[in-house]
Each structure stands twice: as C-alpha cells, then as structure tokens.
Coordinates of C-alpha atoms in Angstrom, one line a residue:
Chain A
X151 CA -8.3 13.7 -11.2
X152 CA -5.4 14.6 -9.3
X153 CA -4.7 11.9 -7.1
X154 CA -3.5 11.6 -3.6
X155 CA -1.7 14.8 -2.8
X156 CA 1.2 14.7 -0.1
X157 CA 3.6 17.2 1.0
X158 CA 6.5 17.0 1.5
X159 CA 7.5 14.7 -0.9
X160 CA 11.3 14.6 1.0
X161 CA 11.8 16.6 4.4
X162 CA 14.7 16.0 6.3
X163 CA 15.2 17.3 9.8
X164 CA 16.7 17.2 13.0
X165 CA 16.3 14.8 16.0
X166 CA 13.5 16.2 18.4
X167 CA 12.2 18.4 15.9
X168 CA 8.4 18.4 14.6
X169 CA 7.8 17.0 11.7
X170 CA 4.2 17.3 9.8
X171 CA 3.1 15.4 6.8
X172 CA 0.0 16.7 4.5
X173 CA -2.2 14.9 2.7
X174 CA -5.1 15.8 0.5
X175 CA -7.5 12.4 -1.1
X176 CA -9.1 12.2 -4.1
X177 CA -12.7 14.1 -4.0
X178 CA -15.3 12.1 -3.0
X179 CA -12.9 9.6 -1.5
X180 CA -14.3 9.3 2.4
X181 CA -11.4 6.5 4.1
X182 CA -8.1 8.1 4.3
X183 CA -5.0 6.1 5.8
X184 CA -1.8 6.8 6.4
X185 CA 1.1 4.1 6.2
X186 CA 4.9 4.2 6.9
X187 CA 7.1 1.7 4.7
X188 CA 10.8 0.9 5.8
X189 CA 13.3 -1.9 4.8
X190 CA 12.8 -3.8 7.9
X191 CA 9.0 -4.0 8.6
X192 CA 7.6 -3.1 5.0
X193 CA 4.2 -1.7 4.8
X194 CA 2.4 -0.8 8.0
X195 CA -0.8 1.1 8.7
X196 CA -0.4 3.7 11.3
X197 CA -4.3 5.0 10.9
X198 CA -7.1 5.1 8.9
X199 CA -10.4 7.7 9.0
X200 CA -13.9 7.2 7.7
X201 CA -15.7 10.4 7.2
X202 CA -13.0 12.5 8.9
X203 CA -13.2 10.2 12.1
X204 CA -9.9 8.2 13.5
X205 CA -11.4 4.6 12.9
X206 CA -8.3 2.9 13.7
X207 CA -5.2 4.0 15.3
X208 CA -3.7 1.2 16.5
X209 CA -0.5 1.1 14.1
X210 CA 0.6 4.8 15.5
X211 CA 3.9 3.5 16.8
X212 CA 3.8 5.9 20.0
X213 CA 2.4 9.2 21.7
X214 CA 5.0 11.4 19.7
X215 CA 2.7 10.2 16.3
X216 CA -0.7 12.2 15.9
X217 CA -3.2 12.3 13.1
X218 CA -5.9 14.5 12.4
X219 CA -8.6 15.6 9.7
X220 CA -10.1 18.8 10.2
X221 CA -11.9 18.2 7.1
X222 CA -13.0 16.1 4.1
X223 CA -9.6 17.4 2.0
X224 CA -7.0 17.6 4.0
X225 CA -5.3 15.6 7.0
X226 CA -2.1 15.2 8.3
X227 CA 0.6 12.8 10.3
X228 CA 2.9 14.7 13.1
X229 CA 5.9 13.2 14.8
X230 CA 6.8 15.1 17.7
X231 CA 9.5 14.8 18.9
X232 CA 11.1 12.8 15.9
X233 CA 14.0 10.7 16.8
X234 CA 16.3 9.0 13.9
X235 CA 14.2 5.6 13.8
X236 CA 11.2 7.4 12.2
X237 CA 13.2 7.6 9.0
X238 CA 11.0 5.9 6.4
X239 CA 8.9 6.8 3.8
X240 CA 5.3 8.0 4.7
X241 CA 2.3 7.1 2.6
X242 CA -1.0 8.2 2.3
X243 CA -4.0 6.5 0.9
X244 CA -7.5 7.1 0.4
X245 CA -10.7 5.0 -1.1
X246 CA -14.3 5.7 -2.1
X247 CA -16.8 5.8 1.0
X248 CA -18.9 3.3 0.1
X249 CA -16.9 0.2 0.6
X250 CA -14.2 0.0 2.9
X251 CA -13.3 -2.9 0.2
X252 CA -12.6 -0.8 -2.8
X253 CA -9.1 -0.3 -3.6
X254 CA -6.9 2.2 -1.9
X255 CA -4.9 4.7 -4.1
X256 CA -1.7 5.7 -2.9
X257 CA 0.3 9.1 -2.9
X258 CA 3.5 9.6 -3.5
X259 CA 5.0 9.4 -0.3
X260 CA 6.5 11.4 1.5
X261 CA 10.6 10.2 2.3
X262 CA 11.4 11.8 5.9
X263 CA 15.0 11.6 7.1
X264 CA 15.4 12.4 10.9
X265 CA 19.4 13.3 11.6
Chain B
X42 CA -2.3 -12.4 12.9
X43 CA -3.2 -12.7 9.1
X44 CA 0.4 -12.9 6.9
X45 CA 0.6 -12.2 3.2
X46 CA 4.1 -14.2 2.3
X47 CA 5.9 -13.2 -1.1
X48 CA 8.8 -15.9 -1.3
X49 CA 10.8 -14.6 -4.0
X50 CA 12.7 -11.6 -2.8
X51 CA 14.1 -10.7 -6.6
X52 CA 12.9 -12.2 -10.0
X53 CA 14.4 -11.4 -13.2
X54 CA 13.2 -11.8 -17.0
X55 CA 14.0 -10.8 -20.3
X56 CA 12.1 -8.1 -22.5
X57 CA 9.3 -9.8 -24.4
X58 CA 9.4 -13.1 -21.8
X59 CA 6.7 -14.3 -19.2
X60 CA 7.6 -13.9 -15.4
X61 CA 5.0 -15.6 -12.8
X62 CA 5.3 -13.7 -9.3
X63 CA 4.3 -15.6 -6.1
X64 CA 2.3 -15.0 -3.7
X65 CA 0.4 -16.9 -0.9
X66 CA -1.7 -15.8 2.4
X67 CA -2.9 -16.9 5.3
X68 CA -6.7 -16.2 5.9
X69 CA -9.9 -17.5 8.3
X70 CA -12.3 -15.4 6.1
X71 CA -14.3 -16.4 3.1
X72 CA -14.8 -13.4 1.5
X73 CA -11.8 -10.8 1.1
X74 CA -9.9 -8.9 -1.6
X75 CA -6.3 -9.1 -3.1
X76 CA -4.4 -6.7 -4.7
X77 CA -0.9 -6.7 -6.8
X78 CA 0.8 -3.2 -6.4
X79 CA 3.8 -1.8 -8.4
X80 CA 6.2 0.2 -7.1
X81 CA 9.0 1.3 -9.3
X82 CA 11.5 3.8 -8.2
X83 CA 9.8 6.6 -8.4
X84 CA 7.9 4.8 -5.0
X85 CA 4.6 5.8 -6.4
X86 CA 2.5 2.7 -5.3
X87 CA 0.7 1.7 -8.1
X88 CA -2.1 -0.6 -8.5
X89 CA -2.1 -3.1 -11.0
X90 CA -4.8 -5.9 -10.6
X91 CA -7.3 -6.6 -8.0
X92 CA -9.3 -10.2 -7.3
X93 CA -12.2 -10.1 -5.1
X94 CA -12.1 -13.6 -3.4
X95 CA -15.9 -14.6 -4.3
X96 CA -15.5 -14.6 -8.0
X97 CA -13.9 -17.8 -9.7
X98 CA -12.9 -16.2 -12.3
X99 CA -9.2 -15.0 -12.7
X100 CA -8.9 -11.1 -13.1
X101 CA -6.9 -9.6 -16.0
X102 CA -5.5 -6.0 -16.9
X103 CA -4.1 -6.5 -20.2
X104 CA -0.3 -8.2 -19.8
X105 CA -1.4 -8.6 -16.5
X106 CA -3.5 -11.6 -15.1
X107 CA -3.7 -13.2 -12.0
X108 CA -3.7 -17.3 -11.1
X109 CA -6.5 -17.2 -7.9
X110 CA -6.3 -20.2 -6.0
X111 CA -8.9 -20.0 -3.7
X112 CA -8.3 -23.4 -1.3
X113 CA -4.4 -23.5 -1.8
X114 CA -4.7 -19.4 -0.8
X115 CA -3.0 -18.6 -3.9
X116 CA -2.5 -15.6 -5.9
X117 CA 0.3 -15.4 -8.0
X118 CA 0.6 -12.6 -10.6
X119 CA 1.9 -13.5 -14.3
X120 CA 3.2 -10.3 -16.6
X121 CA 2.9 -11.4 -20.2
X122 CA 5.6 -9.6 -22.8
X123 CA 7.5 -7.9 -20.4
X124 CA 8.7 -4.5 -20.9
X125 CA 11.8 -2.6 -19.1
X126 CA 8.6 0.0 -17.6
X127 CA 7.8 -3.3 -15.5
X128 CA 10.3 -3.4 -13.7
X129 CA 9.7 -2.4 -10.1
X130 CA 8.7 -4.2 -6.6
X131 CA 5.9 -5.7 -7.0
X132 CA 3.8 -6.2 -3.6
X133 CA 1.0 -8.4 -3.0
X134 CA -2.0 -7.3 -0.6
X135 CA -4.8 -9.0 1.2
X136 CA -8.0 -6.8 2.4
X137 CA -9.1 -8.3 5.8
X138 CA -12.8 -7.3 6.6
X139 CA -12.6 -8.3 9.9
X140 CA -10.1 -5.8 10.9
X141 CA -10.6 -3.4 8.0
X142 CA -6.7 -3.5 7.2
X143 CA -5.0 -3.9 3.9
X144 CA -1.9 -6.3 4.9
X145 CA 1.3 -6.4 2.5
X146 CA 3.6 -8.9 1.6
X147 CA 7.8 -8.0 1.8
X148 CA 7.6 -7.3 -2.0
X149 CA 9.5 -8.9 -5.1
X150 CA 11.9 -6.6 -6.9
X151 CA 11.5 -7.5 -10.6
X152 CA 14.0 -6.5 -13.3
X153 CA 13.6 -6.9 -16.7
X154 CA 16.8 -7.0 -18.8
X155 CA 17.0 -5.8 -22.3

C-alpha cells in the first residue's frame, strides 16, 4: 500500500493568492481529515469526512479555508485568499471506515509558506 | 476542553540506554484510545504504539512499550535500546469519542547521542 498521498509536499506562494492542497487516503480507508501543525498551537484538526461527507468542520480557522471530496480517493484543503499566518505544515490523515477509533495514518505533509 | 499534557519539552539518552517519555491527559470518558506518534525530521508522522483504554494490559511494539495508568490518566512511553533512528518528536494522542477528535500533546523532541 501506498499510504496517504499529499501534494504538494512544499508550495510557497504569495499573500492573497489560492493555495490548494491534495490528498489521496489509503483504499478502503472511509474517514479522511485534514490537520495544520505550527510551533505555536501544535496539532489541530481543521476537518474530518466520513464517506466523503464534511462531519466536522469546526477547526477550519475562517471562510478563506474550504474542504471538499468529490470522491472516495481524492480531497482537498483550499486557502483563499492566503495571508502569511497560514504558514504551517498541512497534514492529511485517513482511517478504516469501520471505527472512527482505529488509528489514523498520516501523510507527509504538505509545508506551505505564504510571503 | 479535553488536554493531552507532555511535560518534557526535550529528552536526551544515549545509544543502547532506556528513555521513559511522559505523558498525562485529562478525560470524563471511560472508554477511549491513546496513541504515541514519531515524527522525525522528515515530518512524516508516524505511529508507534496504540492503547485502547479498556484493556489492562500494557501494549508493546518491540523496543517500544507503554506504562497505561488508567486512574492516574497515565501513559508514558518507554524506548528500550535506543538507537540514533529514534530520535524524533515524539507526540502523544488521546481519541475522544464524544467529539470524534484525535487531541495532541506539544510533543517531546528526543535525541539520542552516540
């Protein structure tokens, strides 16, 4: 198995700009979340899907943070406009679909650098 | 809100020793889950060791094994012959059912010196 796939693995970009993040979970894997990790706060979850569905969104920091997945493979985390403070490094995660419970494996992470 | 405290910010131990990384969490649930991630600097977050909080008995993944503590909410993580590969941050992690969110502590950054 291939793991959690995430792309970029660094972008760097330009106050105000878009920025999207891509993720792809392991098959067969049906919770998906996405987490941001930065020196000051640590590890946070923005949102997690069950079965392609936003369960929980209530970590996305503002309106200019959107999630979706269009489908059980693929989902992605855009910042629009991004300003300088959403310099961190973006993870993705995803678990089996049974139990919430089971333990989440992580991607790489994605470092994002807004100038 | 639900807190997962790690109180040693760095920890350092030489090749071959024993190191014991803390970890205690605050928690109004009976059942839940906890979870010891590595992250060395590649910031791939690893997992290392899980504990579900029902079973008594201490999990163990080879030179790693866990000291659960169920009433003094506990759960420290103990590396046995440590080798320079371990060294990373190590971050603790408690599953809370009731709001279906993995919570993380601030992280230890282990080194292991040669």
């Amino acid at each position: 198995d291939a793991g959690v796939i995430q792309s970029p693995r660094h972008e760097v970009t330009e106050m105000g700009q878009e920025v999207t993040l891509r993720c792809k979970p392991i098959s067969g894997h049906d919770y998906l979340f996405w987490y941001r990790q930065t020196m000051m706060r640590g590890l946070e979850l923005l949102i997690y899907f069950n079965n392609n569905v936003p369960i929980d969104d209530s970590g996305m920091p503002e309106d200019r943070f959107s999630a979706k997945m269009p489908n059980a493979s693929f989902s992605t985390l855009k910042i629009q406009p991004s300003e300088p403070r959403d310099s961190a490094v973006y993870f993705c995660a995803s678990s089996s679909w049974d139990r919430i419970t089971d333990t989440q494996y992580f991607g790489p992470g994605t470092r994002l650098t807004v100038l | 809100a639900q807190t997962v405290t790690q109180s040693q910010p760095e920890m350092s131990v030489q090749e071959a020793e024993t190191v014991t990384l803390s970890c205690t969490y605050d928690t109004s649930e009976s059942d839940y889950y906890l979870f010891w991630y590595k992250q060395p600097p590649s910031r791939q977050m690893i997992l290392v060791i899980r504990q579900e909080a029902y079973k008594q008995q201490n999990a163990t993944e080879n030179r790693f094994s866990v000291n659960f503590q169920k009433a003094a909410k506990s759960f420290s993580l103990k590396i046995s012959d440590s080798q320079l590969g371990d060294a990373a941050m190590y971050f603790c992690a408690k599953f809370e059912g009731g709001s279906e969110k993995l919570v993380f502590g601030k992280g230890t950054k282990l080194t292991v010196n040669p």
